[in-house]
Amino acid sequence: MNRRTLLGGAAGAAGLAALGVTATPAAAAGKAAQPPVVLSATPNTKLNNLFTAYANTGVGWTGADSTYSAKLSGGREIWIFSDTFLGPVNPDGGRPLTAPFINNSVIVQRGDELSTVTGTVDGEPAAIFRPQTEGNWYWMGPNLVTGNVWQQVVNEYEKTGPGGFDLAYVNTAVARVDTDRLDRPVSYHPLPSLPPTISWAAWLQRVGAFTYVYGVEDLGAEKHMHVARVHGTDLRGAWQFWTGDGWSADPTASRRVLTGVANEYSVTPWRGRYLLVTHDTTELFSAKIVAYVSDQPTGPFTGKTVIYTTPETGPNGSYGNPNIITYNSHIHPEHSTDRKLLLTYNVNTLANDDHYKDASIYRPRFVDVELS
């Protein structure tokens, strides 16, 4: 099974130079903002139990990763996932080897009721978002909902060999979906892309007249934050890229802002500043979820603080399994305040057989974090 948390960069220093992205350090920091102080960090029992109970019914979604979200009209909320298992679930908590597996899906929540939305191909469940190139697939990025238009950022990948991790990033696009027909994207539009390493699909955040777009330069062992923006809320508009001291229309002028972010993270307004929440990728398969603060949406981000340590990770974790990893944490603004944040992270295993022995592994976890 392919996992973007394990993707490695294929370019190296020579490839970066060809892209016009030099290995310069992040912009020099000014006076550091006061770091957040964690008062408490506890599992959100209500949401964890809701998703666990639904998954165990085996009627639809039984596990996935990514876990973005958005509020829709009519009291609906969507939870947006990448690689997804569908039911059934065996009585012993495992899943059959024949369980369907698709590259993206959506859960619609109405109150305490959940339902699964997928696409359909030849009468069988399929990913909602599918590239034109046969054999390629989309993994989900952030989203933006305005009125009845859901803009969903998607990253296209392709296989490069027979191995489970023989894959490569192709490009990024935005799909436009009518919120009354979640299973049928209306159109796709290409977004700026810098393969093979930089994708603009970590987070979207509206700030004033702009929508800020946060990306990742993924070099495998190292991952670096990049920032772009577009005027208004239509991601098809003209983009500008943060150069470290200003904005440029040239995507190759983008400069690194911070090292150690994950492929998915969040940057949200917080008490007059901006709060970055991410898994700590300065450590291999880290259990640490960390936060940084900045006075500007472009950084510099300082005050690195561990806000939660995932209990499932590694041989000493709750599964007692050295293959269990956690990754791609971010917050959900519609469920958060300046004092209390709802964050999610993903749990996975490096041993594919584990997915069929224990369906509970490959599901998001929900955590409430209270900051002073």
XYZ file of C-alpha atoms in Angstrom:
372
model
C 0.000 0.000 0.000
C 1.302 3.459 -0.881
C 1.682 6.069 1.853
C 2.642 9.676 1.152
C 4.129 9.903 4.647
C 6.985 7.735 3.369
C 7.584 9.418 0.039
C 11.168 10.299 -0.777
C 12.465 13.117 -2.960
C 14.017 12.055 -6.255
C 15.832 15.223 -7.201
C 18.454 15.936 -4.550
C 20.486 19.146 -4.664
C 20.996 19.019 -8.416
C 17.266 18.626 -8.999
C 16.516 21.586 -6.731
C 18.924 23.773 -8.611
C 17.206 22.830 -11.850
C 13.928 23.941 -10.296
C 15.436 27.245 -9.230
C 14.941 26.370 -5.559
C 18.185 26.951 -3.731
C 18.984 25.349 -0.421
C 18.885 28.607 1.517
C 17.856 28.718 5.179
C 14.489 30.089 6.281
C 14.067 33.827 6.584
C 15.922 35.291 9.550
C 13.726 35.393 12.616
C 12.922 38.606 14.390
C 11.780 38.711 17.981
C 10.370 35.301 18.762
C 6.674 35.121 19.607
C 5.825 33.576 22.958
C 5.261 29.843 22.463
C 1.942 28.266 23.415
C 1.597 26.520 26.774
C -0.328 23.244 26.849
C -2.868 22.982 29.667
C -4.284 19.632 28.577
C -4.318 17.240 25.639
C -6.831 14.410 25.733
C -8.560 12.142 23.210
C -11.927 13.458 22.016
C -13.996 10.513 23.176
C -17.179 11.520 21.370
C -15.668 11.697 17.879
C -13.357 8.724 18.379
C -16.289 6.574 19.501
C -18.541 7.879 16.713
C -16.094 6.976 13.946
C -15.108 3.676 15.563
C -18.715 2.548 15.930
C -19.533 3.518 12.347
C -16.437 1.825 10.911
C -17.122 -1.379 12.814
C -20.578 -1.698 11.236
C -18.770 -2.386 7.950
C -21.505 -0.685 5.908
C -19.125 1.745 4.187
C -15.911 3.459 5.264
C -13.900 1.317 7.690
C -10.619 3.255 7.799
C -8.581 5.870 5.950
C -6.023 8.655 6.259
C -5.673 12.425 5.563
C -8.756 13.599 7.526
C -9.511 17.096 6.238
C -12.939 18.555 6.982
C -15.392 21.297 6.014
C -18.825 22.601 6.972
C -21.546 22.504 4.312
C -25.044 23.911 4.179
C -27.953 22.047 5.701
C -26.132 21.175 8.913
C -23.719 18.854 7.125
C -20.014 18.367 7.657
C -17.713 16.440 5.354
C -14.635 14.516 6.446
C -12.306 14.081 3.487
C -9.976 11.094 3.239
C -7.278 9.695 0.973
C -6.569 5.936 0.846
C -9.718 4.259 2.149
C -10.833 0.766 3.135
C -14.496 -0.111 2.711
C -16.425 -2.816 4.542
C -17.053 -5.402 5.685
C -15.327 -5.837 9.055
C -15.045 -9.359 10.452
C -16.553 -10.258 13.850
C -13.014 -10.563 15.262
C -12.209 -6.949 14.271
C -10.169 -7.817 11.194
C -11.158 -7.378 7.569
C -11.287 -9.853 4.668
C -8.550 -9.754 2.041
C -11.290 -8.927 -0.456
C -12.229 -5.657 1.303
C -12.425 -2.855 -1.287
C -9.621 -0.280 -1.212
C -9.950 3.100 -2.990
C -7.736 6.189 -3.091
C -10.190 8.760 -1.694
C -13.611 9.058 -0.109
C -15.841 11.316 1.982
C -17.869 10.796 5.131
C -20.890 13.069 5.541
C -21.828 13.852 9.130
C -25.288 15.043 10.150
C -25.423 15.280 13.910
C -24.385 11.851 15.133
C -25.144 10.144 11.828
C -22.343 9.226 9.404
C -22.592 8.038 5.809
C -20.000 7.180 3.168
C -19.712 8.817 -0.255
C -17.597 7.243 -2.992
C -17.502 7.363 -6.753
C -18.689 4.489 -8.918
C -17.060 2.679 -11.838
C -18.924 -0.171 -13.556
C -21.270 -0.392 -10.613
C -18.487 -0.815 -8.056
C -17.242 1.702 -5.444
C -14.373 3.847 -6.676
C -12.511 6.984 -5.722
C -14.536 10.180 -6.066
C -11.584 12.035 -7.594
C -9.789 10.232 -10.445
C -7.124 11.511 -12.889
C -7.507 11.088 -16.617
C -4.297 9.052 -16.858
C -5.108 5.382 -16.354
C -3.288 3.870 -13.415
C -2.659 7.213 -11.703
C -4.524 8.328 -8.592
C -5.355 11.375 -6.498
C -4.586 11.863 -2.818
C -6.491 14.561 -1.006
C -5.213 17.935 0.109
C -6.985 20.860 1.780
C -10.303 22.320 0.702
C -12.249 25.558 0.528
C -16.050 25.775 0.536
C -17.780 28.966 -0.603
C -21.536 28.821 -1.046
C -22.378 25.615 -2.869
C -18.906 25.218 -4.413
C -16.435 22.841 -2.801
C -12.883 23.380 -4.063
C -10.794 20.297 -3.337
C -7.016 20.301 -3.852
C -5.753 16.964 -5.177
C -2.247 15.590 -5.755
C -1.746 13.186 -8.656
C 0.683 10.277 -8.306
C 1.913 7.571 -10.658
C 3.596 4.187 -10.270
C 7.270 4.052 -11.248
C 7.942 0.362 -10.560
C 6.590 -2.825 -9.008
C 7.404 -1.997 -5.384
C 4.903 -0.652 -2.892
C 6.762 2.641 -2.619
C 7.723 2.965 -6.295
C 5.675 6.060 -7.006
C 6.156 9.693 -7.966
C 4.330 12.996 -7.590
C 2.956 14.213 -10.943
C 1.093 17.480 -10.328
C -1.513 19.308 -8.265
C -4.998 20.336 -9.362
C -8.165 21.760 -7.836
C -11.453 19.960 -8.361
C -14.703 21.915 -8.176
C -17.702 20.074 -6.762
C -21.348 21.055 -6.295
C -22.063 20.461 -2.613
C -25.390 18.870 -3.599
C -23.549 16.174 -5.633
C -20.500 15.218 -3.615
C -19.770 12.100 -5.662
C -19.359 13.866 -9.003
C -16.657 16.560 -9.482
C -17.733 19.164 -12.019
C -14.278 20.121 -13.282
C -10.523 19.959 -12.669
C -8.061 22.822 -13.085
C -4.250 22.585 -12.890
C -2.510 24.451 -10.058
C 1.125 25.510 -9.898
C 3.319 22.456 -9.436
C 7.050 21.892 -9.120
C 7.598 18.159 -9.503
C 9.302 16.114 -8.285
C 9.516 17.714 -4.840
C 7.207 20.691 -4.178
C 3.443 20.281 -3.972
C 0.987 22.962 -2.858
C -1.411 20.708 -1.001
C -0.847 20.943 2.759
C -3.240 23.677 3.903
C -5.431 26.601 2.790
C -6.157 29.590 5.013
C -8.130 32.756 4.232
C -6.382 35.864 5.620
C -7.823 39.258 4.677
C -8.132 39.614 0.915
C -6.053 36.492 0.200
C -6.194 32.740 0.478
C -2.810 31.474 1.652
C -1.659 28.162 0.201
C 0.832 26.084 2.153
C 3.030 23.553 0.420
C 5.709 20.979 1.118
C 9.097 20.472 -0.472
C 9.383 16.746 0.158
C 12.932 15.415 0.055
C 12.093 12.236 1.926
C 14.190 12.601 5.058
C 13.684 16.389 4.983
C 10.482 18.313 4.418
C 10.292 22.100 4.099
C 7.376 24.543 4.273
C 6.621 26.882 1.354
C 3.929 29.586 1.166
C 1.920 31.015 -1.727
C -1.275 33.049 -1.963
C -4.086 33.916 -4.349
C -6.367 36.939 -4.240
C -9.894 36.077 -3.117
C -11.089 32.500 -2.764
C -10.903 31.148 -6.318
C -7.804 28.945 -6.468
C -7.788 29.250 -10.264
C -6.600 32.866 -9.940
C -3.058 34.206 -10.284
C -0.721 32.897 -7.595
C 2.103 34.684 -5.791
C 4.964 32.894 -4.059
C 6.763 33.928 -0.883
C 10.424 34.674 -1.597
C 11.500 35.300 1.979
C 11.127 39.075 1.746
C 8.256 39.579 -0.703
C 6.019 38.008 -3.330
C 6.779 36.803 -6.847
C 4.650 35.431 -9.669
C 7.462 32.962 -10.418
C 6.905 29.626 -8.595
C 10.618 28.830 -8.761
C 11.262 31.912 -6.608
C 9.561 30.231 -3.640
C 11.850 29.886 -0.630
C 11.807 27.591 2.369
C 10.077 28.934 5.467
C 10.600 26.096 7.969
C 12.138 22.629 8.063
C 10.390 19.734 9.775
C 6.761 19.983 8.636
C 4.759 16.982 7.459
C 3.038 16.544 4.096
C -0.138 17.715 5.810
C -0.199 20.429 8.474
C -2.284 23.457 9.446
C -1.665 27.202 9.817
C -4.545 29.086 11.428
C -5.135 32.484 13.071
C -4.633 32.220 16.813
C -4.846 35.069 19.359
C -3.659 37.703 16.911
C -0.894 35.450 15.627
C -0.693 32.310 13.480
C -0.450 28.802 14.871
C 1.294 26.038 12.923
C 0.466 22.462 13.961
C 2.350 19.553 12.397
C 3.881 16.181 13.042
C 7.576 16.614 13.794
C 9.409 15.252 10.753
C 12.844 16.152 12.104
C 12.594 12.713 13.745
C 11.953 9.495 11.835
C 8.412 8.218 12.479
C 8.028 10.660 15.343
C 5.188 10.394 17.849
C 5.405 14.129 18.530
C 2.838 16.652 17.362
C 4.307 20.135 17.636
C 3.120 23.728 17.371
C 4.900 26.919 16.322
C 3.721 30.540 16.341
C 4.321 33.525 14.072
C 3.184 37.110 13.800
C 2.666 36.659 10.034
C 1.130 33.892 7.921
C 4.471 33.647 6.104
C 6.536 33.126 9.276
C 9.095 32.967 10.673
C 7.559 30.279 12.876
C 9.189 29.925 16.292
C 8.563 28.555 19.779
C 8.449 24.890 18.823
C 6.330 23.146 21.468
C 5.230 19.520 21.792
C 1.463 19.625 22.224
C 0.698 15.889 22.065
C 2.549 12.586 21.882
C 0.669 9.886 20.014
C 0.236 6.810 22.230
C 0.007 4.269 19.390
C 3.487 4.742 17.919
C 6.176 2.059 17.884
C 6.943 -1.035 19.958
C 6.133 0.694 23.250
C 2.858 2.092 21.937
C -0.658 0.956 22.730
C -0.595 -1.719 19.996
C 2.788 -3.069 21.126
C 3.702 -3.190 17.453
C 6.995 -1.745 16.136
C 5.398 -1.229 12.700
C 2.771 1.275 13.902
C 3.389 4.875 12.831
C 1.479 8.152 13.210
C 1.622 11.153 10.882
C -0.009 14.172 9.191
C -1.599 15.939 12.157
C -3.521 19.194 11.758
C -6.328 21.077 13.437
C -9.949 21.573 12.388
C -10.822 25.284 12.697
C -14.587 24.739 12.623
C -14.232 22.752 15.865
C -11.599 24.967 17.493
C -11.311 28.175 19.496
C -8.348 30.275 20.620
C -8.265 28.188 23.790
C -9.204 24.680 22.715
C -8.204 23.000 19.450
C -9.508 19.865 17.801
C -6.703 18.076 16.001
C -6.530 14.806 14.133
C -3.684 12.543 13.163
C -3.420 9.330 11.189
C -2.371 5.887 12.368
C -0.866 3.336 10.007
C 1.388 0.294 9.869
C 4.455 -0.558 7.829
C 3.295 -4.201 7.682
C 0.386 -4.496 5.266
C -0.928 -7.711 6.845
C -1.732 -5.735 10.001
C -4.519 -3.912 8.156
C -6.385 -7.189 7.696
C -5.707 -8.520 11.193
C -6.898 -5.360 12.982
C -9.152 -2.864 11.210
C -8.866 -0.389 14.100
C -5.307 0.603 13.230
C -5.936 2.558 10.045
C -8.296 5.225 11.320
C -7.952 8.878 12.353
C -7.648 9.849 15.996
C -9.295 12.961 17.422
C -7.664 14.980 20.226
C -8.689 18.092 22.199
C -5.754 20.348 23.024
C -6.238 23.222 25.471
C -3.710 26.064 25.258
C -3.151 28.850 27.757
